[in-house]
Every structure is written in C-alpha cells, then in structure tokens.
C-alpha positions as YAML, in Angstrom:
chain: A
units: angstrom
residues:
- id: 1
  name: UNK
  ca: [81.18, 51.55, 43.92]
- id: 2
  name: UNK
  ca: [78.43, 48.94, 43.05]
- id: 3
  name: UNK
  ca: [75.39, 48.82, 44.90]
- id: 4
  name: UNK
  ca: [76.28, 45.08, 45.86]
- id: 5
  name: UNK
  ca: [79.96, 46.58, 47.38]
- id: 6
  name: UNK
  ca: [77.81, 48.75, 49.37]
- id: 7
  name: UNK
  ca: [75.27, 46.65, 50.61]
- id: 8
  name: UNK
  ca: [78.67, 44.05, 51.53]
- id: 9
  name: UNK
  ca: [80.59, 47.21, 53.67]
- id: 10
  name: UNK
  ca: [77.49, 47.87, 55.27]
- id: 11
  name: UNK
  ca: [76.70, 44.47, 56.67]
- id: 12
  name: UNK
  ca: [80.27, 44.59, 57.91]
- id: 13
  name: UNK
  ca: [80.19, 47.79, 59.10]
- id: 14
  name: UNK
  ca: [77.19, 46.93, 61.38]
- id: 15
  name: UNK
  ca: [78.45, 43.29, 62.67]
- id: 16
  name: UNK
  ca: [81.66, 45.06, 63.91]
- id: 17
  name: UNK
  ca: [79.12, 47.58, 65.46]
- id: 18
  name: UNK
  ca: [76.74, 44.82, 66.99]
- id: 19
  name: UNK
  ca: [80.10, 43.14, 68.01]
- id: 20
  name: UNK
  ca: [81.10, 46.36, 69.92]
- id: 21
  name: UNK
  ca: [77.64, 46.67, 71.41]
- id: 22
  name: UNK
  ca: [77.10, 42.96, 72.61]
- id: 23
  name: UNK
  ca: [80.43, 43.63, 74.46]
- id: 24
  name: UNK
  ca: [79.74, 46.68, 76.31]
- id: 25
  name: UNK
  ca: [76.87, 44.83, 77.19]
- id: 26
  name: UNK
  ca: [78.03, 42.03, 78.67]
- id: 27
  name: UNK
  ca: [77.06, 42.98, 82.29]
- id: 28
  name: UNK
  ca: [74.29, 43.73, 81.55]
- id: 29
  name: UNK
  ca: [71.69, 40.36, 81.21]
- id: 30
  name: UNK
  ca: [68.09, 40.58, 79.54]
- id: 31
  name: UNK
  ca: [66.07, 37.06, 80.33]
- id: 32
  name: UNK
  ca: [64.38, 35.30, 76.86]
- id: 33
  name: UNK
  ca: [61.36, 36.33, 78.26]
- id: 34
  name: UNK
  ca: [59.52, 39.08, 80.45]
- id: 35
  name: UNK
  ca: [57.93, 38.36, 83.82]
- id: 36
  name: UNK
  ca: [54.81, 39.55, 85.47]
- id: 37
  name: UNK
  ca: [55.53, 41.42, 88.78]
- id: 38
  name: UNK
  ca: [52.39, 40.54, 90.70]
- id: 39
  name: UNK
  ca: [52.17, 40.05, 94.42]
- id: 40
  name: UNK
  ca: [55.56, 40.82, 95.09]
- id: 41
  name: UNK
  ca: [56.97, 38.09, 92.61]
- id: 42
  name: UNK
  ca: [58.01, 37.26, 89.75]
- id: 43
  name: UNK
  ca: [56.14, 35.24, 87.76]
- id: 44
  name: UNK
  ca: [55.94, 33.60, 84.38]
- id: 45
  name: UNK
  ca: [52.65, 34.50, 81.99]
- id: 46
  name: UNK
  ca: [50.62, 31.87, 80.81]
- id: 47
  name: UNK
  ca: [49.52, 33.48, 77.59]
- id: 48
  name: UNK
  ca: [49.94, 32.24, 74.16]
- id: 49
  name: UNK
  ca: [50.62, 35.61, 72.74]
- id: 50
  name: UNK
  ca: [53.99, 37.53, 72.53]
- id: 51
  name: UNK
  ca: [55.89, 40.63, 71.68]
- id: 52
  name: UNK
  ca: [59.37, 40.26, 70.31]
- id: 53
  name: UNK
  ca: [61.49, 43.12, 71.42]
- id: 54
  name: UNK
  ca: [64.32, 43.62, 69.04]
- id: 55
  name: UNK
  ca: [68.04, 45.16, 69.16]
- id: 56
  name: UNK
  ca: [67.62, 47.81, 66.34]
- id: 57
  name: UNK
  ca: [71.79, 47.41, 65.55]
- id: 58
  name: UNK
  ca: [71.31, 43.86, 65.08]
- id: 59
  name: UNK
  ca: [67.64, 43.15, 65.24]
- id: 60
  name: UNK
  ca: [68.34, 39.89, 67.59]
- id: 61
  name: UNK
  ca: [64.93, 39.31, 69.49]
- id: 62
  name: UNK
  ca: [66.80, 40.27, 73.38]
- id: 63
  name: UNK
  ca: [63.05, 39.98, 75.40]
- id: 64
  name: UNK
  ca: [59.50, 38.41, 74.89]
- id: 65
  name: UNK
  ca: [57.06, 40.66, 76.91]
- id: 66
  name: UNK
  ca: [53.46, 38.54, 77.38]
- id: 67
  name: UNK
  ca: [50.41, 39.95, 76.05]
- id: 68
  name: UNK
  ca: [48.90, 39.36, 79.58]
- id: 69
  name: UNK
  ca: [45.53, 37.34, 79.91]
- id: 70
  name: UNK
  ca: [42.67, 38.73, 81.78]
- id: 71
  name: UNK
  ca: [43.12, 36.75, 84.56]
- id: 72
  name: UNK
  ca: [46.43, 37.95, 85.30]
- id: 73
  name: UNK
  ca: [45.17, 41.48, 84.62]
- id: 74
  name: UNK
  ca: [42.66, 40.67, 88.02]
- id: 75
  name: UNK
  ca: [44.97, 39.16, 89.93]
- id: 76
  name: UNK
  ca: [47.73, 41.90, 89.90]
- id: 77
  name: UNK
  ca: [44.25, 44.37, 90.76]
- id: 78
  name: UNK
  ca: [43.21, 42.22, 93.60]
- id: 79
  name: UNK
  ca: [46.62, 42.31, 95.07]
- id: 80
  name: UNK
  ca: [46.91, 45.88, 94.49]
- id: 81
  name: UNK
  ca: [43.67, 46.31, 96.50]
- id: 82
  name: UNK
  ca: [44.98, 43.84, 99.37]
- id: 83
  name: UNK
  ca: [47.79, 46.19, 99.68]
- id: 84
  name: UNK
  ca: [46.44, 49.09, 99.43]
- id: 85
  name: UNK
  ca: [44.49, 48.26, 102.73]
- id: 86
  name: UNK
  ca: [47.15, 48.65, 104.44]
- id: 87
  name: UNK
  ca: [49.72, 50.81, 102.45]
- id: 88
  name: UNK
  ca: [47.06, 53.35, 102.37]
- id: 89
  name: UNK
  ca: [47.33, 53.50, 106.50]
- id: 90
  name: UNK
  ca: [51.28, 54.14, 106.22]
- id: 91
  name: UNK
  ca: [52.60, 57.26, 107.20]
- id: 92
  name: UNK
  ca: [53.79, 59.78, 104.35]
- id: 93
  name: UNK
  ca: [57.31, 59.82, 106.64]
- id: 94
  name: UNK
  ca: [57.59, 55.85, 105.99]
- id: 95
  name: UNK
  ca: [56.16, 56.28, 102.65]
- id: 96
  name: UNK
  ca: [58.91, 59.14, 101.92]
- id: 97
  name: UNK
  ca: [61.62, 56.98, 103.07]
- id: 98
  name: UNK
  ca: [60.92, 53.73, 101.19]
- id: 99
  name: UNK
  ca: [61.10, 56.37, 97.95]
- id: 100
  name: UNK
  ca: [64.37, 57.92, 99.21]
- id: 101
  name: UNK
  ca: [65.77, 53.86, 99.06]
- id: 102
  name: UNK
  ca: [64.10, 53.97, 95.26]
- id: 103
  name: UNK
  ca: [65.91, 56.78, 94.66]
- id: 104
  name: UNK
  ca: [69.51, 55.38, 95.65]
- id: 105
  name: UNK
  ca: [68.66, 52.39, 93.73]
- id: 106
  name: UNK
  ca: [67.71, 54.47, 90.50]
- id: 107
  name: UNK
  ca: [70.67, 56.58, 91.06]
- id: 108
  name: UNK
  ca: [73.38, 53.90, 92.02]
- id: 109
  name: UNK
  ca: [72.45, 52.04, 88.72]
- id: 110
  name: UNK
  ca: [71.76, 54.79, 85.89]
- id: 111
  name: UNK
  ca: [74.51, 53.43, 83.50]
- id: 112
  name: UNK
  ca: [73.14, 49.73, 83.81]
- id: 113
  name: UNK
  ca: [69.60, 50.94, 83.17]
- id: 114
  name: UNK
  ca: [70.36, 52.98, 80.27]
- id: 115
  name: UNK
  ca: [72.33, 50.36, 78.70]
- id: 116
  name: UNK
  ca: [68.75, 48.39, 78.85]
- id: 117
  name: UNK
  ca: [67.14, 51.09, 76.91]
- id: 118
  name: UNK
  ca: [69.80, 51.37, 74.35]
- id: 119
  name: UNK
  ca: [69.44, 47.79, 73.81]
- id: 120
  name: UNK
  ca: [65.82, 47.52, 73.36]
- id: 121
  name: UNK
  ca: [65.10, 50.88, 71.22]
- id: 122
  name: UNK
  ca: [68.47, 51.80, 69.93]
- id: 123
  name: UNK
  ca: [69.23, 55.27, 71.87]
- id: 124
  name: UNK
  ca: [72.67, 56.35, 71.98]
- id: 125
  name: UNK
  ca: [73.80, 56.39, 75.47]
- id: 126
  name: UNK
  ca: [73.56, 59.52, 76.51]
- id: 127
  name: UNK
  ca: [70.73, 59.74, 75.24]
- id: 128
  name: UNK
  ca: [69.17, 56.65, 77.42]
- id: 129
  name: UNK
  ca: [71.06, 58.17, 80.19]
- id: 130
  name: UNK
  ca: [68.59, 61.21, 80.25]
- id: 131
  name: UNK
  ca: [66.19, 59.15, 80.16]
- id: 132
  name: UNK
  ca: [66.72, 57.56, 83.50]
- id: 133
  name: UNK
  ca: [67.64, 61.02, 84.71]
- id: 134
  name: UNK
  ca: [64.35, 62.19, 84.00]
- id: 135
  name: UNK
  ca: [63.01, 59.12, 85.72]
- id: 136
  name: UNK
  ca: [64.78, 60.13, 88.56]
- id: 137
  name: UNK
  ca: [63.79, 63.50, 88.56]
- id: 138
  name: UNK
  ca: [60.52, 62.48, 89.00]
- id: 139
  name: UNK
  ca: [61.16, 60.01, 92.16]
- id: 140
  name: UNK
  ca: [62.87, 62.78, 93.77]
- id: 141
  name: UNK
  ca: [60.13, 65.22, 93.37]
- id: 142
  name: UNK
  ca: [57.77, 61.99, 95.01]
- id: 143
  name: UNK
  ca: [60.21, 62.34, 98.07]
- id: 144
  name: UNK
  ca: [59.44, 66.06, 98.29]
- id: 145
  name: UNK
  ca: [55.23, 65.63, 97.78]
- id: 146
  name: UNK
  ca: [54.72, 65.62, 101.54]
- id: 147
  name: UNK
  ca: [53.97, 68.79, 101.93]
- id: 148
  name: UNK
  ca: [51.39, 68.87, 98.72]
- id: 149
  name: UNK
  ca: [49.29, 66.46, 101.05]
- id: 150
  name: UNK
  ca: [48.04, 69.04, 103.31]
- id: 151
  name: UNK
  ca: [44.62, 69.84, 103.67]
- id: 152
  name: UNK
  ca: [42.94, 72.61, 105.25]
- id: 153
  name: UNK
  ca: [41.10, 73.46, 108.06]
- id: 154
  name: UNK
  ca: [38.26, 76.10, 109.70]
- id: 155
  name: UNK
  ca: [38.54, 75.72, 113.58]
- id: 156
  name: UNK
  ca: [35.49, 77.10, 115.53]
- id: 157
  name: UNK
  ca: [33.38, 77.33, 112.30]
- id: 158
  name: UNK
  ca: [30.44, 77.60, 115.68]
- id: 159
  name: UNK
  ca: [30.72, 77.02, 118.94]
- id: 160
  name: UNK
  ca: [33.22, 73.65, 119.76]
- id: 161
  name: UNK
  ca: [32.52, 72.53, 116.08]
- id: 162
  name: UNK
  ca: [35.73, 72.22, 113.90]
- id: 163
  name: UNK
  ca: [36.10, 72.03, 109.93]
- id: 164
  name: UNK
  ca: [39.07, 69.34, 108.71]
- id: 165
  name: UNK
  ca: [39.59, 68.68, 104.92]
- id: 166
  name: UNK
  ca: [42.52, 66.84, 103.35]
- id: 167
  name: UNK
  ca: [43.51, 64.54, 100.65]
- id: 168
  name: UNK
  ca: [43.06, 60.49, 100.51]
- id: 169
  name: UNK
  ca: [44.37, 58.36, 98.16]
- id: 170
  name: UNK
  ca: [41.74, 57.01, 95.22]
- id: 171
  name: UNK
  ca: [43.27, 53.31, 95.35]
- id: 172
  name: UNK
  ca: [44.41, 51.18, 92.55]
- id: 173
  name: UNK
  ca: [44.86, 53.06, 89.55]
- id: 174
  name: UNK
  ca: [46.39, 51.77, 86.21]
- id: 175
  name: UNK
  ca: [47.74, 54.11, 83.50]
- id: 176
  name: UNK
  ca: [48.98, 53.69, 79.62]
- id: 177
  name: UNK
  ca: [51.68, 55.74, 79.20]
- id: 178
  name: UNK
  ca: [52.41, 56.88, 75.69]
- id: 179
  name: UNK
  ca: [55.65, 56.10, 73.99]
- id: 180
  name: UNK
  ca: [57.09, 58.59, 71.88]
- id: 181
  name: UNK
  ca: [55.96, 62.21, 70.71]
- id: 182
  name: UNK
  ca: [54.17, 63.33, 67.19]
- id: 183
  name: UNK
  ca: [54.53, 65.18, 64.92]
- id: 184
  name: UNK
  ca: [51.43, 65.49, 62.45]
- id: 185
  name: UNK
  ca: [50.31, 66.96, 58.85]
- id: 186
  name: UNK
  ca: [46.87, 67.86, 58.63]
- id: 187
  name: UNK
  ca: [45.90, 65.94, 55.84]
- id: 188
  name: UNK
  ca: [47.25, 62.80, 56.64]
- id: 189
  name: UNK
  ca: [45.21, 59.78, 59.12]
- id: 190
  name: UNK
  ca: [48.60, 60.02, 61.71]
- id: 191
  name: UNK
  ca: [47.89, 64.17, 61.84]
- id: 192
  name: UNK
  ca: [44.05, 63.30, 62.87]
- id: 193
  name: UNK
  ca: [44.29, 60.57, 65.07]
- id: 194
  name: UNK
  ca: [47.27, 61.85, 67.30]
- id: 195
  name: UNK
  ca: [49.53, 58.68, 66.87]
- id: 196
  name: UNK
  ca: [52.94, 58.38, 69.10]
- id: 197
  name: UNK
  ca: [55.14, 57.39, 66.81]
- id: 198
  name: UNK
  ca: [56.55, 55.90, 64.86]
- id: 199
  name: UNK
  ca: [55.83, 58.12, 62.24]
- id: 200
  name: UNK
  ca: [56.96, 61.71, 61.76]
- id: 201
  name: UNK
  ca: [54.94, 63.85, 59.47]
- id: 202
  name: UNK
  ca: [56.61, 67.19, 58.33]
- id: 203
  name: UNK
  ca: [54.32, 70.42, 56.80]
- id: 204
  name: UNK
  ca: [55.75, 73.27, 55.42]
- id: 205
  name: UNK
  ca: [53.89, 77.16, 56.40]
- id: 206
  name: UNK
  ca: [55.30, 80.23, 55.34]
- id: 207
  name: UNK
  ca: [54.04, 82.30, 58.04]
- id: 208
  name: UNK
  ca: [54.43, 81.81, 61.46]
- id: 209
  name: UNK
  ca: [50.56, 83.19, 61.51]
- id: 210
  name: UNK
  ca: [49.87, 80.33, 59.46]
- id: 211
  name: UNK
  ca: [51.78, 77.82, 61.82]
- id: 212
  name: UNK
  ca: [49.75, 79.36, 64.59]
- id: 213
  name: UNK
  ca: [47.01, 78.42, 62.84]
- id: 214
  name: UNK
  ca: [47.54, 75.16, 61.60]
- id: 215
  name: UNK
  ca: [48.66, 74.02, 65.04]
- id: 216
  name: UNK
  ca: [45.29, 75.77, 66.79]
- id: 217
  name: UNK
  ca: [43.24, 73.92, 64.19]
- id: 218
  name: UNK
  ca: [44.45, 70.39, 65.02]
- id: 219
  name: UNK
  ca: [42.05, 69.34, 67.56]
- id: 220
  name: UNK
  ca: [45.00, 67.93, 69.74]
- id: 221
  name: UNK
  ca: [46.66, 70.19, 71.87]
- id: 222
  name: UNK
  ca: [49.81, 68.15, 73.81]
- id: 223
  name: UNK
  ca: [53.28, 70.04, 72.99]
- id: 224
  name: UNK
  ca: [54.73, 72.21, 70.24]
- id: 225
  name: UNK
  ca: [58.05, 74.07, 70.05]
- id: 226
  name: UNK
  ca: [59.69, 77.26, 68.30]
- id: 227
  name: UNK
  ca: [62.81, 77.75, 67.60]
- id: 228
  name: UNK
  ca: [64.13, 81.30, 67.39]
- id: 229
  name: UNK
  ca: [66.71, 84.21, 68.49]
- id: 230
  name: UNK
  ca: [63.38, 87.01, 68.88]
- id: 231
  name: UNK
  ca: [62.03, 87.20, 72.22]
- id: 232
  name: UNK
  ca: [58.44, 89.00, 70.70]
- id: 233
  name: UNK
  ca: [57.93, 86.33, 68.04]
- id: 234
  name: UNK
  ca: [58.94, 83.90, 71.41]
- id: 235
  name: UNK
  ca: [56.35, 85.99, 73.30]
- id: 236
  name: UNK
  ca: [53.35, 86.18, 69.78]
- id: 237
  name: UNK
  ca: [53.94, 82.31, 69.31]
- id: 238
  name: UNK
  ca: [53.31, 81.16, 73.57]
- id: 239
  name: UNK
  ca: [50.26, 83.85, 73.76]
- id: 240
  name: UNK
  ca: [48.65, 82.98, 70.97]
- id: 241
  name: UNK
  ca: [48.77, 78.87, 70.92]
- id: 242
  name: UNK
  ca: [46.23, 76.95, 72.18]
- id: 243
  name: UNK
  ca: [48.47, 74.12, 73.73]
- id: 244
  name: UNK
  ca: [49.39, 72.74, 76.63]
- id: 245
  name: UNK
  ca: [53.14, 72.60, 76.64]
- id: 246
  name: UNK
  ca: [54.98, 75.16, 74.46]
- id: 247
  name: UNK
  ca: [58.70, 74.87, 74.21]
- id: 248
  name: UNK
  ca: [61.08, 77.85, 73.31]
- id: 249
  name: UNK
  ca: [64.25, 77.36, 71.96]
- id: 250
  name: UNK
  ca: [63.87, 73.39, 73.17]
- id: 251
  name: UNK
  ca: [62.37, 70.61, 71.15]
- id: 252
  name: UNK
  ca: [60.35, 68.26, 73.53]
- id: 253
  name: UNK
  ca: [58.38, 70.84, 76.00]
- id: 254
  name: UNK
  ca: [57.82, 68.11, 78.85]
- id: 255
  name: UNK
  ca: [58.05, 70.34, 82.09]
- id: 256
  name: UNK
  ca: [60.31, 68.70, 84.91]
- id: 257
  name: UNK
  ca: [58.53, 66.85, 87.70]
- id: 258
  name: UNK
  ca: [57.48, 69.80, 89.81]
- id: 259
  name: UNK
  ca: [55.25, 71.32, 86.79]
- id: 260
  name: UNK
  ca: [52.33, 69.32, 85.76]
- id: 261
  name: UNK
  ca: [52.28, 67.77, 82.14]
- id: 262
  name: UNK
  ca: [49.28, 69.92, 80.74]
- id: 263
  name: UNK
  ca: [47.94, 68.92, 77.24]
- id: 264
  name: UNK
  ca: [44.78, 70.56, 76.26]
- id: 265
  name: UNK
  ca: [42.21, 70.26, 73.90]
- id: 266
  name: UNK
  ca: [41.74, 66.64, 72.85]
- id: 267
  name: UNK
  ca: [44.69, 65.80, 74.56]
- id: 268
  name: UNK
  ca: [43.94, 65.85, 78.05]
- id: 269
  name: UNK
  ca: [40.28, 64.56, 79.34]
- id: 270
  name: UNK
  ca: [39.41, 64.83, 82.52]
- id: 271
  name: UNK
  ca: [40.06, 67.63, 85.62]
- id: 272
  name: UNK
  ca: [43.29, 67.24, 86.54]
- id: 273
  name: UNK
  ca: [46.86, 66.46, 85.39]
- id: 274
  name: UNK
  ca: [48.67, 63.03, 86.26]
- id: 275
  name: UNK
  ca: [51.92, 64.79, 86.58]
- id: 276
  name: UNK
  ca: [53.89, 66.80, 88.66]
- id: 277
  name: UNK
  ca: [51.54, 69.25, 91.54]
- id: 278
  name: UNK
  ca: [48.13, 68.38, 89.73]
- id: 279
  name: UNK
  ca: [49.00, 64.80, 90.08]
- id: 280
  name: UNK
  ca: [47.88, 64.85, 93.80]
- id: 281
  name: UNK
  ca: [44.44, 66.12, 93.05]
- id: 282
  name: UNK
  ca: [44.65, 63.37, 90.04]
- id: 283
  name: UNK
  ca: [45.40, 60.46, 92.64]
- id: 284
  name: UNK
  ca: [43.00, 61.64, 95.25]
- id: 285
  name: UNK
  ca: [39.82, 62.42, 96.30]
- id: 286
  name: UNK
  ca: [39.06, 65.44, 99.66]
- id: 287
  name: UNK
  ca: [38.38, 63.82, 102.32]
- id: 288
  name: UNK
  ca: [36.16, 66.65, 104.65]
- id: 289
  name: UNK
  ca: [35.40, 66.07, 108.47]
- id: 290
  name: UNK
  ca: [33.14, 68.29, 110.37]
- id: 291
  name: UNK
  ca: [33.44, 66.96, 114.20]
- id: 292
  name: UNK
  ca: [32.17, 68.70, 117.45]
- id: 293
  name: UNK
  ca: [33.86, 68.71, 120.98]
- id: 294
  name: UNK
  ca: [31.76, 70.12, 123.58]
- id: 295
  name: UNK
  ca: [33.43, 72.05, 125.91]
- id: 296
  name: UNK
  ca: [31.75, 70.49, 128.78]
- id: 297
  name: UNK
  ca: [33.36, 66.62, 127.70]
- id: 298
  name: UNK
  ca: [36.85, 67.87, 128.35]
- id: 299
  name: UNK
  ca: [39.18, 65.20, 130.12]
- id: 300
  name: UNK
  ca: [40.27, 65.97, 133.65]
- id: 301
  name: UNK
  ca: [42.65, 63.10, 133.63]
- id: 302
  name: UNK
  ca: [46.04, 64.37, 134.35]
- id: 303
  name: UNK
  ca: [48.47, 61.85, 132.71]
- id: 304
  name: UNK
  ca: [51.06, 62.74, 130.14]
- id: 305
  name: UNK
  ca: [52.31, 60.76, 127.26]
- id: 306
  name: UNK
  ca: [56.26, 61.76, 126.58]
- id: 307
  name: UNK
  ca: [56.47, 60.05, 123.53]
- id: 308
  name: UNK
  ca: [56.78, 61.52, 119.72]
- id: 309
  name: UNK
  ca: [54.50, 60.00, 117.85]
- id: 310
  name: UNK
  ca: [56.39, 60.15, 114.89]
- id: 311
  name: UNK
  ca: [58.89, 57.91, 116.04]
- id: 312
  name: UNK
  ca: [56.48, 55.34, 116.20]
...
C-alpha cells in the first residue's frame, strides 16, 4: 500500500472518528472563549493575548482561555480579600455543608465533566472519568477536615489563667498547579529542569542499584514507581529512595486525599504539604490565646440561655 493510500485511510479513518466524537458530544457545549470568574461573575477578559485549546482527534480550536492582564489578576485578589472578611467568620458546620452541595454537583455531573476533558486533551473516557473521581475524592475528604481544625489547649496553666491554641486561615492564597508528570534522563535539559510534560524521556540501567542511584542523584525528588512480583526488592527499592511518593506495583504514586502529596528534595520548598492532612498547616497559621478569669469576677446572674448555638 502506497504511502499516499495510507495517508488517504487515515484522514478518513479520523473524520469518521471526529464525526463519532462531535456527536457524543453534543450535550455537552464549550463557549468560543473562556471567562474570568471574578466576584461571583462571569466576565469577559480584556486582554489581547490568547490560548487556543485544541481537540487532539480533530485539532478544531473548542476554547480561547485569556492570558489575564494584571489588572484582572488584582481585582479577582481584592475580591478574594472582601470575602474572605467575612467567609473567614463562617462556621466550619456551614462551611462543611456548602462543600457537601459541591460534592452532589461534582458527583451528579461526572460523565458531562469528563466529556470536557476528553475534548480538550484527548483522554479516553474512562480515563477522564478518573479524573473527576479523583477530584471528587478530594472534595469529600474537604467535607471530613473538620475535625483536623482542632487546636489544643492547657487549662489552669496557673491559677485562673487558661492556654487556647488553634488554627486560622492564612487568607487569599493562589496556587499553579502542575499539569502532567515526568519522566527524565539525566543528560538531557527536560531531566534537569523537572519539566511536566510534554515530553517523556526514557534511560535504560541494568541494575536496580543503579536505578536507585540514578533516581537519588536527580536533584528532584516528586514520584517514582517499581514494578515487580518480589516483596524484598519492593521493600530495598521504598527504603532506599530518596523521594517523596514511591509507587509499588502502580504507575502514578499520587496518594488519595487523606495522605499528603510529599515531594522532596527540589521538589517541594517550603514546611508543609498543600495536600491532603499537611494541607491544614499549609493554609494556616496557630492562632495561641493565653486569657485569665479571676475567680473573684464570676457572674452571679442566674439566667439561662436554652438555645444550641449551633443551630444558629
């Protein structure tokens, strides 16, 4: 078959398959271009710069996302800071339930949001269907943080003096979350700089010593995986890296939501991890009160308050 015959069935191969996917998306509607979400709206970017986000099948443009200006940048900080006045005063039992309603949503709409993913980077599926399970995962292990916000305490540290410390939230924070996971060879710029993607670089070592090795020497130290049927080569390989996530037997180590996501090395700065139990030390700061009620102030009054407070 000539190359030309080939390159003709292709092209025909993937219309019918674009054709296939623009009809199982057909419920599913992505607008020309991206909005900013500032202030609780909507709202169109004035920049002059774009991304194109393209349909891998057919590489139609299906979304322009805005290269946001500066201004809008401070704007969507002030009115995180407006809101945070007073979303920072909300209970964590009207907090939890406004993430238990994020959760329906997430959950009532998995298929439509995968489809979205599969759209815009070409996932099977499935596969874009974990993803939004994973998503999930984490909002449901949000719903169950309440009890990671407690703080601790030292009553009577001397005479009518009391000892209170707990957890307050830092206030806006932004993040840039990385896209994809390496893979690196040592000799190449992609193995030194720790690049997500879209490159894969591939070594070959003959040892697993010398994988140990060649992995410790990288000055990076976010995930790595083995893959074999011998639990004391399982148990030599997780001793002896120096990583933060080490996967046996699976290829993508990223714990669930209630671990924290633990690079190492030049992959994590800072004291704390933004995931998972670390992430409420990450997002807050100890708050600690030291307060004194003498003995001799105590109320006389007699009247009683029925109410629950919580209900309030």
């Amino acid at each position: 078959m000539s190359s030309s015959h080939l390159m003709l069935q292709s092209r025909i191969l993937l219309n019918q398959f674009a054709q296939c996917r623009q009809l199982s998306f057909s419920g599913c509607r992505i607008p020309a271009k991206t909005q900013n979400f500032i202030d609780g709206k909507f709202l169109d970017s004035t920049t002059s710069r774009w991304i194109d986000v393209h349909d891998p099948a057919t590489n139609d443009v299906v979304t322009r996302v805005p290269q946001s200006t500066n201004s809008e940048m401070e704007q969507a900080v002030e009115s995180a800071k407006a809101a945070f006045k007073t979303w920072s005063k909300t209970s964590p039992l009207s907090r939890q339930q406004i993430m238990f309603k994020y959760q329906a949503l997430i959950r009532n709409n998995m298929s439509e949001i995968a489809k979205l993913i599969t759209k815009e980077q070409g996932k099977t599926h499935p596969d874009a269907e974990g993803d939004v399970l994973r998503g999930l995962q984490v909002v449901e292990q949000c719903c169950a943080n309440t009890n990671l916000l407690m703080g601790e305490n030292l009553p009577g540290i001397t005479k009518d003096m009391d000892l209170i410390s707990y957890r307050t939230p830092l206030g806006v924070c932004a993040g840039i979350a990385p896209f994809n996971f390496p893979a690196m060879n040592d000799k190449m710029e992609a193995y030194k700089e720790g690049i997500f993607g879209p490159v894969l670089c591939v070594i070959n070592v003959n040892t697993l010593e010398d994988a140990i090795e060649l992995i410790n020497k990288n000055r990076y130290g976010n995930g790595t995986a083995i893959f074999t049927s011998n639990g004391a080569t399982a148990r030599k390989f997780t001793q002896d890296i120096d990583v933060g996530q080490v996967g046996v037997n699976v290829p993508i180590p990223v714990p669930l939501p209630m671990m924290s996501f633990t690079g190492s090395r030049g992959s994590f700065l800072g004291d704390s991890h933004f995931y998972g139990k670390q992430a409420i030390g990450f997002f807050t700061q100890t708050k600690t009160v030291t307060q004194l009620w003498r003995e001799a102030d105590v109320t006389k009054d007699s009247s009683v308050q029925t109410s629950m407070p919580v209900q309030n």
